[in-house]
Amino acid sequence: MASTSLPAPIITNPTLPSSKGFEQKELGYGFSDLEPYIDTITMETHYGKHHAGYVRKLNAAIEQEPKLSGKSLEDLLMGVSGLPDSVKKAVRNNGGGHWNHTFYWQVMSPDANGTKPSDELRMAMMETFNDMESFQEAFKKEALGVFGSGWAWLIKDKDGKLKLTGTPNQDNPLMDVTEERGMPILGIDVWEHAYYLKNKNMRGSYVDSFMKTINWEFVSKMYAS
Ligand code: MN3
């Protein structure tokens, strides 16, 4: 049975809709800036078509249930099991899609090289994974283990412990329909649309490339929040 309690820690910067509904944040870097790790066409399509589509469909669902308007995206996701049946599935899929992609674009950075986990995060990672190499192996294994479309996450659970987990489709660990709940601090999209143009069916080579784009300053910030 899905738990109704909120995951702790609660997000400190909720994603609020404007008068026009939810909007995509600017990417913050160019479509070609993650080359050679993530290719330009994938970024362009992924941000401009896939992510934009989730936002459009999320807003269309909220319009059908005006009492949900004005709620933060995190509130909607943390209470998704209790939403009206008319919009539950649409909010789960498209609200999840909007949150997950907004997060994913920030995890990656063209300036990732040289960023490092904060001392606090490094200690927590050592405690859970022993060393960075073992973490990378475990993270890759989690990403490869997601069957079909979904995401792999590093989360901070309600006791502050780090954990790896995977979710199907656009689910994420904030949702009250998810088994392993917690605050995502790192996440990778393993839908084929995230890598197929460049890596074809080689998810592992995409995961290796993705690892080189991780902005550890962002991950550390999420861990501290
Ligand atoms: Mn995607």
PDB file of C-alpha atoms and ligand atoms in Angstrom:
ATOM      1  CA  MET A   1       0.000   0.000   0.000  1.00  0.00           C
ATOM      2  CA  ALA A   2       1.268   3.459  -0.860  1.00  0.00           C
ATOM      3  CA  SER A   3       2.348   5.562   2.059  1.00  0.00           C
ATOM      4  CA  THR A   4       0.641   8.915   2.477  1.00  0.00           C
ATOM      5  CA  SER A   5       3.361  10.529   4.545  1.00  0.00           C
ATOM      6  CA  LEU A   6       5.631  13.046   2.884  1.00  0.00           C
ATOM      7  CA  PRO A   7       9.199  12.097   2.182  1.00  0.00           C
ATOM      8  CA  ALA A   8      11.696  14.021   4.215  1.00  0.00           C
ATOM      9  CA  PRO A   9      13.431  16.254   3.569  1.00  0.00           C
ATOM     10  CA  ILE A  10      10.784  18.271   1.812  1.00  0.00           C
ATOM     11  CA  ILE A  11      11.902  20.128  -1.271  1.00  0.00           C
ATOM     12  CA  THR A  12      13.019  23.633  -0.426  1.00  0.00           C
ATOM     13  CA  ASN A  13      12.396  25.143  -3.857  1.00  0.00           C
ATOM     14  CA  PRO A  14       8.996  23.984  -5.067  1.00  0.00           C
ATOM     15  CA  THR A  15       8.176  24.307  -8.750  1.00  0.00           C
ATOM     16  CA  LEU A  16       5.255  26.703  -8.919  1.00  0.00           C
ATOM     17  CA  PRO A  17       3.037  27.386 -11.931  1.00  0.00           C
ATOM     18  CA  SER A  18       2.738  30.920 -13.340  1.00  0.00           C
ATOM     19  CA  SER A  19      -0.595  32.342 -14.526  1.00  0.00           C
ATOM     20  CA  LYS A  20       0.053  30.442 -17.767  1.00  0.00           C
ATOM     21  CA  GLY A  21       0.556  27.169 -15.956  1.00  0.00           C
ATOM     22  CA  PHE A  22       3.776  25.220 -15.574  1.00  0.00           C
ATOM     23  CA  GLU A  23       6.625  26.346 -17.801  1.00  0.00           C
ATOM     24  CA  GLN A  24       9.893  24.832 -18.897  1.00  0.00           C
ATOM     25  CA  LYS A  25      12.920  26.456 -17.305  1.00  0.00           C
ATOM     26  CA  GLU A  26      15.622  27.576 -19.677  1.00  0.00           C
ATOM     27  CA  LEU A  27      18.200  24.899 -20.238  1.00  0.00           C
ATOM     28  CA  GLY A  28      21.004  27.133 -18.977  1.00  0.00           C
ATOM     29  CA  TYR A  29      23.431  25.934 -21.681  1.00  0.00           C
ATOM     30  CA  GLY A  30      23.321  25.259 -25.396  1.00  0.00           C
ATOM     31  CA  PHE A  31      22.038  22.081 -27.049  1.00  0.00           C
ATOM     32  CA  SER A  32      25.544  21.336 -28.312  1.00  0.00           C
ATOM     33  CA  ASP A  33      27.326  22.138 -25.049  1.00  0.00           C
ATOM     34  CA  LEU A  34      27.295  18.587 -23.687  1.00  0.00           C
ATOM     35  CA  GLU A  35      29.103  17.247 -26.773  1.00  0.00           C
ATOM     36  CA  PRO A  36      30.804  14.831 -27.124  1.00  0.00           C
ATOM     37  CA  TYR A  37      28.962  13.097 -24.282  1.00  0.00           C
ATOM     38  CA  ILE A  38      25.367  13.937 -25.173  1.00  0.00           C
ATOM     39  CA  ASP A  39      24.757  14.835 -28.819  1.00  0.00           C
ATOM     40  CA  THR A  40      23.128  18.033 -30.055  1.00  0.00           C
ATOM     41  CA  ILE A  41      20.151  16.502 -31.880  1.00  0.00           C
ATOM     42  CA  THR A  42      19.237  14.397 -28.858  1.00  0.00           C
ATOM     43  CA  MET A  43      19.347  17.454 -26.589  1.00  0.00           C
ATOM     44  CA  GLU A  44      17.317  19.528 -29.029  1.00  0.00           C
ATOM     45  CA  THR A  45      14.616  16.865 -29.416  1.00  0.00           C
ATOM     46  CA  HIS A  46      14.646  15.809 -25.798  1.00  0.00           C
ATOM     47  CA  TYR A  47      14.240  19.334 -24.413  1.00  0.00           C
ATOM     48  CA  GLY A  48      12.228  20.834 -27.252  1.00  0.00           C
ATOM     49  CA  LYS A  49       9.837  17.976 -28.022  1.00  0.00           C
ATOM     50  CA  HIS A  50       9.724  15.381 -25.239  1.00  0.00           C
ATOM     51  CA  HIS A  51      10.013  17.671 -22.213  1.00  0.00           C
ATOM     52  CA  ALA A  52       7.857  20.374 -23.813  1.00  0.00           C
ATOM     53  CA  GLY A  53       5.192  17.743 -24.499  1.00  0.00           C
ATOM     54  CA  TYR A  54       5.043  16.691 -20.842  1.00  0.00           C
ATOM     55  CA  VAL A  55       4.568  20.326 -19.784  1.00  0.00           C
ATOM     56  CA  ARG A  56       1.800  20.893 -22.335  1.00  0.00           C
ATOM     57  CA  LYS A  57      -0.078  17.749 -21.313  1.00  0.00           C
ATOM     58  CA  LEU A  58       0.384  18.466 -17.595  1.00  0.00           C
ATOM     59  CA  ASN A  59      -1.181  21.918 -18.064  1.00  0.00           C
ATOM     60  CA  ALA A  60      -4.040  20.424 -20.088  1.00  0.00           C
ATOM     61  CA  ALA A  61      -4.767  18.007 -17.223  1.00  0.00           C
ATOM     62  CA  ILE A  62      -4.675  20.759 -14.567  1.00  0.00           C
ATOM     63  CA  GLU A  63      -7.113  22.816 -16.656  1.00  0.00           C
ATOM     64  CA  GLN A  64      -9.616  19.997 -16.317  1.00  0.00           C
ATOM     65  CA  GLU A  65      -9.398  20.150 -12.518  1.00  0.00           C
ATOM     66  CA  PRO A  66      -9.217  23.855 -11.583  1.00  0.00           C
ATOM     67  CA  LYS A  67      -8.972  23.059  -7.870  1.00  0.00           C
ATOM     68  CA  LEU A  68      -5.456  21.748  -8.571  1.00  0.00           C
ATOM     69  CA  SER A  69      -4.308  24.997 -10.152  1.00  0.00           C
ATOM     70  CA  GLY A  70      -1.722  26.928  -8.164  1.00  0.00           C
ATOM     71  CA  LYS A  71      -0.397  23.814  -6.431  1.00  0.00           C
ATOM     72  CA  SER A  72       3.321  23.197  -6.669  1.00  0.00           C
ATOM     73  CA  LEU A  73       4.494  20.353  -8.849  1.00  0.00           C
ATOM     74  CA  GLU A  74       6.052  18.672  -5.810  1.00  0.00           C
ATOM     75  CA  ASP A  75       2.728  18.811  -3.905  1.00  0.00           C
ATOM     76  CA  LEU A  76       0.968  17.224  -6.863  1.00  0.00           C
ATOM     77  CA  LEU A  77       3.541  14.436  -7.115  1.00  0.00           C
ATOM     78  CA  MET A  78       3.856  13.745  -3.383  1.00  0.00           C
ATOM     79  CA  GLY A  79       0.080  13.339  -3.224  1.00  0.00           C
ATOM     80  CA  VAL A  80      -0.511  11.827  -6.639  1.00  0.00           C
ATOM     81  CA  SER A  81      -2.407   8.793  -5.292  1.00  0.00           C
ATOM     82  CA  GLY A  82      -5.130  11.072  -3.936  1.00  0.00           C
ATOM     83  CA  LEU A  83      -5.715  13.111  -7.096  1.00  0.00           C
ATOM     84  CA  PRO A  84      -9.063  12.836  -8.911  1.00  0.00           C
ATOM     85  CA  ASP A  85      -9.197   9.771 -11.160  1.00  0.00           C
ATOM     86  CA  SER A  86      -9.898  12.008 -14.164  1.00  0.00           C
ATOM     87  CA  VAL A  87      -6.351  13.454 -14.035  1.00  0.00           C
ATOM     88  CA  LYS A  88      -4.343  11.084 -11.842  1.00  0.00           C
ATOM     89  CA  LYS A  89      -2.649   9.224 -14.665  1.00  0.00           C
ATOM     90  CA  ALA A  90      -1.975  12.379 -16.684  1.00  0.00           C
ATOM     91  CA  VAL A  91      -0.415  14.169 -13.705  1.00  0.00           C
ATOM     92  CA  ARG A  92       1.641  11.122 -12.746  1.00  0.00           C
ATOM     93  CA  ASN A  93       3.051  10.708 -16.252  1.00  0.00           C
ATOM     94  CA  ASN A  94       3.363  14.322 -17.363  1.00  0.00           C
ATOM     95  CA  GLY A  95       3.948  15.968 -13.988  1.00  0.00           C
ATOM     96  CA  GLY A  96       6.578  13.325 -13.366  1.00  0.00           C
ATOM     97  CA  GLY A  97       7.978  13.981 -16.826  1.00  0.00           C
ATOM     98  CA  HIS A  98       8.205  17.717 -16.156  1.00  0.00           C
ATOM     99  CA  TRP A  99       9.849  17.317 -12.744  1.00  0.00           C
ATOM    100  CA  ASN A 100      12.270  14.609 -13.843  1.00  0.00           C
ATOM    101  CA  HIS A 101      13.507  16.500 -16.899  1.00  0.00           C
ATOM    102  CA  THR A 102      13.816  19.812 -15.044  1.00  0.00           C
ATOM    103  CA  PHE A 103      16.037  17.945 -12.595  1.00  0.00           C
ATOM    104  CA  TYR A 104      18.008  16.019 -15.231  1.00  0.00           C
ATOM    105  CA  TRP A 105      18.999  19.184 -17.160  1.00  0.00           C
ATOM    106  CA  GLN A 106      20.472  20.564 -13.952  1.00  0.00           C
ATOM    107  CA  VAL A 107      22.321  17.394 -13.018  1.00  0.00           C
ATOM    108  CA  MET A 108      24.248  17.713 -16.297  1.00  0.00           C
ATOM    109  CA  SER A 109      26.566  20.599 -17.024  1.00  0.00           C
ATOM    110  CA  PRO A 110      29.120  21.505 -19.709  1.00  0.00           C
ATOM    111  CA  ASP A 111      31.297  22.660 -16.797  1.00  0.00           C
ATOM    112  CA  ALA A 112      30.984  19.379 -14.895  1.00  0.00           C
ATOM    113  CA  ASN A 113      34.630  18.514 -15.311  1.00  0.00           C
ATOM    114  CA  GLY A 114      36.412  19.300 -12.091  1.00  0.00           C
ATOM    115  CA  THR A 115      33.277  19.568  -9.965  1.00  0.00           C
ATOM    116  CA  LYS A 116      33.411  17.431  -6.867  1.00  0.00           C
ATOM    117  CA  PRO A 117      31.013  16.209  -4.191  1.00  0.00           C
ATOM    118  CA  SER A 118      31.031  18.397  -1.089  1.00  0.00           C
ATOM    119  CA  ASP A 119      32.860  16.942   1.925  1.00  0.00           C
ATOM    120  CA  GLU A 120      29.492  16.158   3.487  1.00  0.00           C
ATOM    121  CA  LEU A 121      28.245  14.283   0.413  1.00  0.00           C
ATOM    122  CA  ARG A 122      31.563  12.534  -0.095  1.00  0.00           C
ATOM    123  CA  MET A 123      31.423  11.175   3.449  1.00  0.00           C
ATOM    124  CA  ALA A 124      27.868   9.911   2.939  1.00  0.00           C
ATOM    125  CA  MET A 125      28.898   8.294  -0.352  1.00  0.00           C
ATOM    126  CA  MET A 126      31.914   6.615   1.251  1.00  0.00           C
ATOM    127  CA  GLU A 127      29.685   5.270   3.993  1.00  0.00           C
ATOM    128  CA  THR A 128      27.233   3.747   1.508  1.00  0.00           C
ATOM    129  CA  PHE A 129      29.461   2.775  -1.432  1.00  0.00           C
ATOM    130  CA  ASN A 130      32.995   2.705   0.061  1.00  0.00           C
ATOM    131  CA  ASP A 131      34.568   4.649  -2.792  1.00  0.00           C
ATOM    132  CA  MET A 132      33.665   6.629  -5.904  1.00  0.00           C
ATOM    133  CA  GLU A 133      34.508   3.780  -8.253  1.00  0.00           C
ATOM    134  CA  SER A 134      32.135   1.423  -6.464  1.00  0.00           C
ATOM    135  CA  PHE A 135      29.464   4.109  -6.539  1.00  0.00           C
ATOM    136  CA  GLN A 136      29.872   4.505 -10.308  1.00  0.00           C
ATOM    137  CA  GLU A 137      29.611   0.757 -10.808  1.00  0.00           C
ATOM    138  CA  ALA A 138      26.517   0.508  -8.616  1.00  0.00           C
ATOM    139  CA  PHE A 139      24.870   3.489 -10.309  1.00  0.00           C
ATOM    140  CA  LYS A 140      25.539   2.029 -13.740  1.00  0.00           C
ATOM    141  CA  LYS A 141      24.148  -1.324 -12.645  1.00  0.00           C
ATOM    142  CA  GLU A 142      20.984   0.374 -11.364  1.00  0.00           C
ATOM    143  CA  ALA A 143      20.593   2.269 -14.665  1.00  0.00           C
ATOM    144  CA  LEU A 144      21.105  -0.889 -16.707  1.00  0.00           C
ATOM    145  CA  GLY A 145      18.655  -2.740 -14.482  1.00  0.00           C
ATOM    146  CA  VAL A 146      15.696  -0.476 -15.224  1.00  0.00           C
ATOM    147  CA  PHE A 147      13.504  -2.607 -17.482  1.00  0.00           C
ATOM    148  CA  GLY A 148      12.202  -0.646 -20.454  1.00  0.00           C
ATOM    149  CA  SER A 149      11.655   3.094 -20.025  1.00  0.00           C
ATOM    150  CA  GLY A 150      12.364   4.768 -16.731  1.00  0.00           C
ATOM    151  CA  TRP A 151      14.892   6.443 -14.472  1.00  0.00           C
ATOM    152  CA  ALA A 152      17.645   5.504 -12.051  1.00  0.00           C
ATOM    153  CA  TRP A 153      18.152   7.681  -8.986  1.00  0.00           C
ATOM    154  CA  LEU A 154      20.439   8.368  -6.094  1.00  0.00           C
ATOM    155  CA  ILE A 155      18.161   9.471  -3.276  1.00  0.00           C
ATOM    156  CA  LYS A 156      18.450  10.706   0.266  1.00  0.00           C
ATOM    157  CA  ASP A 157      15.835   8.838   2.265  1.00  0.00           C
ATOM    158  CA  LYS A 158      13.898  10.083   5.283  1.00  0.00           C
ATOM    159  CA  ASP A 159      16.750   9.058   7.595  1.00  0.00           C
ATOM    160  CA  GLY A 160      19.269  10.959   5.462  1.00  0.00           C
ATOM    161  CA  LYS A 161      20.766   7.750   4.046  1.00  0.00           C
ATOM    162  CA  LEU A 162      21.832   7.475   0.414  1.00  0.00           C
ATOM    163  CA  LYS A 163      20.193   4.806  -1.702  1.00  0.00           C
ATOM    164  CA  LEU A 164      20.021   3.795  -5.337  1.00  0.00           C
ATOM    165  CA  THR A 165      16.624   3.079  -6.821  1.00  0.00           C
ATOM    166  CA  GLY A 166      14.900   2.812 -10.177  1.00  0.00           C
ATOM    167  CA  THR A 167      11.429   3.917 -11.286  1.00  0.00           C
ATOM    168  CA  PRO A 168       9.398   2.977 -14.371  1.00  0.00           C
ATOM    169  CA  ASN A 169       8.054   5.465 -16.924  1.00  0.00           C
ATOM    170  CA  GLN A 170       8.076   9.010 -15.470  1.00  0.00           C
ATOM    171  CA  ASP A 171       7.612   7.982 -11.844  1.00  0.00           C
ATOM    172  CA  ASN A 172      10.064   9.359  -9.296  1.00  0.00           C
ATOM    173  CA  PRO A 173      10.907   8.835  -5.622  1.00  0.00           C
ATOM    174  CA  LEU A 174       8.871  11.877  -4.521  1.00  0.00           C
ATOM    175  CA  MET A 175       5.618  10.196  -5.542  1.00  0.00           C
ATOM    176  CA  ASP A 176       3.499   8.489  -2.917  1.00  0.00           C
ATOM    177  CA  VAL A 177       2.971   5.597  -5.333  1.00  0.00           C
ATOM    178  CA  THR A 178       6.685   4.749  -5.310  1.00  0.00           C
ATOM    179  CA  GLU A 179       8.135   2.048  -3.088  1.00  0.00           C
ATOM    180  CA  GLU A 180      11.519   3.622  -2.328  1.00  0.00           C
ATOM    181  CA  ARG A 181      10.777   7.213  -1.467  1.00  0.00           C
ATOM    182  CA  GLY A 182      13.145  10.064  -0.820  1.00  0.00           C
ATOM    183  CA  MET A 183      14.676  13.206  -2.220  1.00  0.00           C
ATOM    184  CA  PRO A 184      16.415  12.630  -5.565  1.00  0.00           C
ATOM    185  CA  ILE A 185      19.891  14.102  -5.546  1.00  0.00           C
ATOM    186  CA  LEU A 186      21.039  12.548  -8.842  1.00  0.00           C
ATOM    187  CA  GLY A 187      19.031  10.974 -11.648  1.00  0.00           C
ATOM    188  CA  ILE A 188      19.460   9.583 -15.135  1.00  0.00           C
ATOM    189  CA  ASP A 189      16.815   9.262 -17.840  1.00  0.00           C
ATOM    190  CA  VAL A 190      17.140   5.792 -19.371  1.00  0.00           C
ATOM    191  CA  TRP A 191      14.325   6.123 -21.900  1.00  0.00           C
ATOM    192  CA  GLU A 192      15.716   5.267 -25.324  1.00  0.00           C
ATOM    193  CA  HIS A 193      14.897   8.820 -26.469  1.00  0.00           C
ATOM    194  CA  ALA A 194      17.712   9.964 -24.175  1.00  0.00           C
ATOM    195  CA  TYR A 195      20.412   8.036 -26.039  1.00  0.00           C
ATOM    196  CA  TYR A 196      19.238   6.027 -29.031  1.00  0.00           C
ATOM    197  CA  LEU A 197      20.338   8.471 -31.768  1.00  0.00           C
ATOM    198  CA  LYS A 198      23.928   8.394 -30.561  1.00  0.00           C
ATOM    199  CA  ASN A 199      24.331   5.164 -28.639  1.00  0.00           C
ATOM    200  CA  LYS A 200      21.705   2.987 -30.356  1.00  0.00           C
ATOM    201  CA  ASN A 201      20.856   0.140 -27.993  1.00  0.00           C
ATOM    202  CA  MET A 202      24.039   0.582 -25.898  1.00  0.00           C
ATOM    203  CA  ARG A 203      22.582   1.999 -22.712  1.00  0.00           C
ATOM    204  CA  GLY A 204      25.836   1.334 -20.902  1.00  0.00           C
ATOM    205  CA  SER A 205      27.856   3.620 -23.156  1.00  0.00           C
ATOM    206  CA  TYR A 206      25.264   6.375 -22.598  1.00  0.00           C
ATOM    207  CA  VAL A 207      25.535   5.891 -18.823  1.00  0.00           C
ATOM    208  CA  ASP A 208      29.341   6.173 -19.062  1.00  0.00           C
ATOM    209  CA  SER A 209      28.986   9.418 -21.045  1.00  0.00           C
ATOM    210  CA  PHE A 210      26.346  10.797 -18.708  1.00  0.00           C
ATOM    211  CA  MET A 211      28.695  10.241 -15.735  1.00  0.00           C
ATOM    212  CA  LYS A 212      31.129  12.683 -17.328  1.00  0.00           C
ATOM    213  CA  THR A 213      28.471  15.414 -17.370  1.00  0.00           C
ATOM    214  CA  ILE A 214      27.458  15.187 -13.708  1.00  0.00           C
ATOM    215  CA  ASN A 215      27.598  18.542 -11.977  1.00  0.00           C
ATOM    216  CA  TRP A 216      28.622  17.477  -8.493  1.00  0.00           C
ATOM    217  CA  GLU A 217      28.044  20.995  -7.187  1.00  0.00           C
ATOM    218  CA  PHE A 218      24.351  20.617  -8.044  1.00  0.00           C
ATOM    219  CA  VAL A 219      24.196  17.120  -6.551  1.00  0.00           C
ATOM    220  CA  SER A 220      25.896  18.398  -3.377  1.00  0.00           C
ATOM    221  CA  LYS A 221      23.393  21.256  -3.185  1.00  0.00           C
ATOM    222  CA  MET A 222      20.516  18.787  -3.439  1.00  0.00           C
ATOM    223  CA  TYR A 223      22.102  16.616  -0.765  1.00  0.00           C
ATOM    224  CA  ALA A 224      22.422  19.611   1.566  1.00  0.00           C
ATOM    225  CA  SER A 225      18.832  20.775   1.032  1.00  0.00           C
TER     226      SER A 225
HETATM  227 MN   MN3 B   1      13.326  11.916 -21.338  1.00  0.00          MN
END
